[in-house]
Short mmCIF file of C-alpha atoms in Angstrom, two decimals:
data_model
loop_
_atom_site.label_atom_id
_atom_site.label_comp_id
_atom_site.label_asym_id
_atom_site.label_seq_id
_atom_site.Cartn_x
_atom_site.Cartn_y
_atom_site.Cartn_z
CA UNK A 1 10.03 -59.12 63.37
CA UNK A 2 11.41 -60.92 66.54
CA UNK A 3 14.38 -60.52 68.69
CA UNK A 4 16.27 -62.79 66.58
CA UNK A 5 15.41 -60.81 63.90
CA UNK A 6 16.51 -57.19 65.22
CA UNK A 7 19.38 -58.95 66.21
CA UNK A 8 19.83 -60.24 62.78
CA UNK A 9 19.68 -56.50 61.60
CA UNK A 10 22.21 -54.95 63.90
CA UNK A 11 24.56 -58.04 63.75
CA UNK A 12 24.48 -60.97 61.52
CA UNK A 13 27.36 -62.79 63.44
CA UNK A 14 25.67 -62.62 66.99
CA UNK A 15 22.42 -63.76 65.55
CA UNK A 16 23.99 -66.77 64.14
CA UNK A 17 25.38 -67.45 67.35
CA UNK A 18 22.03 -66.99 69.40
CA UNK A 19 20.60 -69.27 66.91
CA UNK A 20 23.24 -72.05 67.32
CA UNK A 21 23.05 -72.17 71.16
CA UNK A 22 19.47 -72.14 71.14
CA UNK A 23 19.83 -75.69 68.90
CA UNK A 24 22.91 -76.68 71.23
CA UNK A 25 20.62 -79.16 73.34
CA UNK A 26 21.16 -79.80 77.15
CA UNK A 27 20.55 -76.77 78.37
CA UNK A 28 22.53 -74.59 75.85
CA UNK A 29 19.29 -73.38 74.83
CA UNK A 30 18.11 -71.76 78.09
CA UNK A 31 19.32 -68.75 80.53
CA UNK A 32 18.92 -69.59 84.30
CA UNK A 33 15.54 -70.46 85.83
CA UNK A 34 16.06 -67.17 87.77
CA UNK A 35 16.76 -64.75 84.51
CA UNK A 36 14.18 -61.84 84.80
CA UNK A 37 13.86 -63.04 81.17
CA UNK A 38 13.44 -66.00 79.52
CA UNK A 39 15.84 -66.88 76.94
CA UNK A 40 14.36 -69.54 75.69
CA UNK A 41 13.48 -70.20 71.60
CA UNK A 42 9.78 -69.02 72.25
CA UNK A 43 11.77 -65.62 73.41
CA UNK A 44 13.93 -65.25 70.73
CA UNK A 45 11.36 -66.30 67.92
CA UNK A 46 8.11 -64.95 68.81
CA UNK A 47 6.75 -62.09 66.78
CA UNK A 48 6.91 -58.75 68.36
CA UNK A 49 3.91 -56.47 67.97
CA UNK A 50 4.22 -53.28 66.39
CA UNK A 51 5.30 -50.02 68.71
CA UNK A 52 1.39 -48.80 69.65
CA UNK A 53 2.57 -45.44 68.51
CA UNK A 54 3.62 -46.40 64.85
CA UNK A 55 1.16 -45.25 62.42
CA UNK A 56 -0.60 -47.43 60.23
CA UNK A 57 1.65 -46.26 56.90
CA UNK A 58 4.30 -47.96 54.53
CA UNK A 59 7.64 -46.76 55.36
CA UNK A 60 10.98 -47.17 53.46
CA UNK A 61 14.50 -46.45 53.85
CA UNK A 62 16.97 -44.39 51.73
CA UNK A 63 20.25 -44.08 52.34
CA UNK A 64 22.02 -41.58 51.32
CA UNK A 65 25.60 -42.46 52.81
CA UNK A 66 26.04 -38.83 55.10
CA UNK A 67 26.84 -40.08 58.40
CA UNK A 68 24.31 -37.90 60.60
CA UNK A 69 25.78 -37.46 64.27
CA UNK A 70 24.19 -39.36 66.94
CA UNK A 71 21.95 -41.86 65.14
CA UNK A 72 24.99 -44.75 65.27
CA UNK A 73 26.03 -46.64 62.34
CA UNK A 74 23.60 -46.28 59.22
CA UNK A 75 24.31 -49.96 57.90
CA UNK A 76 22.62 -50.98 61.55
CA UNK A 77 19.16 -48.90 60.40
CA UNK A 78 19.39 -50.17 56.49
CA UNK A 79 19.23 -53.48 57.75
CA UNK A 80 16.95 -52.95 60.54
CA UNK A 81 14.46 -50.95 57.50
CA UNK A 82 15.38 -54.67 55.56
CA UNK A 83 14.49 -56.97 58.67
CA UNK A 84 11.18 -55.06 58.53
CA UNK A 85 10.38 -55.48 55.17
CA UNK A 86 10.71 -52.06 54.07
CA UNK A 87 12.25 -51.51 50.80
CA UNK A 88 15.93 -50.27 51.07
CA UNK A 89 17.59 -48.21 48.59
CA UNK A 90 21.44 -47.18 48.90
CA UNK A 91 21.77 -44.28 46.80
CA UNK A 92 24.99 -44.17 44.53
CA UNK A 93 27.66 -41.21 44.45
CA UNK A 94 26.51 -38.51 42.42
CA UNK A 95 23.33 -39.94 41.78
CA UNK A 96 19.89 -37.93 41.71
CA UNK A 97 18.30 -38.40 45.56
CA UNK A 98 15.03 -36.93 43.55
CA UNK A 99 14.84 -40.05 41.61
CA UNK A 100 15.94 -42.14 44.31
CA UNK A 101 13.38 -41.38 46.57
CA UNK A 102 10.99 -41.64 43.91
CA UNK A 103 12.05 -45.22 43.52
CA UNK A 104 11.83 -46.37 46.89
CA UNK A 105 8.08 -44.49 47.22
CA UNK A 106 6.71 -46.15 43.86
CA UNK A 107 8.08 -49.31 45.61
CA UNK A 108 5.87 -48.96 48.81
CA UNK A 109 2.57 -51.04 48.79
CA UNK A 110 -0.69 -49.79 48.12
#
């Protein structure tokens, strides 16, 4: 993903808004010469490289709906899982997390 991409995941609204002053024109598009950072659209767009720590494995993302303390909102880390590829499955009250997980592995390549 890029940064306009994880910023796509944790808001939608903000991303849009990135996006459209990066196509302003003049320089709209572009923090200060000075910025430790450039904000530029290479910035924003270019494709990050995996953490060197992530192991080379398919990953997916259930959610179960249980708000677990200190892990912030779980609609930021569905979409994050989404932005990533990952398949995302919301499970359903009352429904069987057996079969749900089940789902979301058989839907993991390889």
């Amino acid at each position: 993903p890029s940064h306009l991409d994880l910023l796509r995941a944790a808001d939608g609204a903000a991303a849009d808004a990135a996006h459209d002053a990066l196509h302003a024109g003049g320089d709209g598009g572009r923090w200060p010469p000075d910025a430790e950072h450039p904000g530029d659209h290479d910035f924003w767009t270019e494709r990050l490289p995996p953490a060197p720590d992530w192991p080379d494995a398919p990953c997916a993302f259930l959610r179960t709906g249980a708000a677990v303390p200190g892990i912030g909102p779980v609609d930021f880390w569905a979409r994050s899982a989404a932005a990533r590829g990952w398949p995302v499955r919301t499970l359903a009250d009352g429904e069987d997390v057996t079969a749900a997980l089940a789902e979301v592995i058989a839907a993991l390549p390889g």
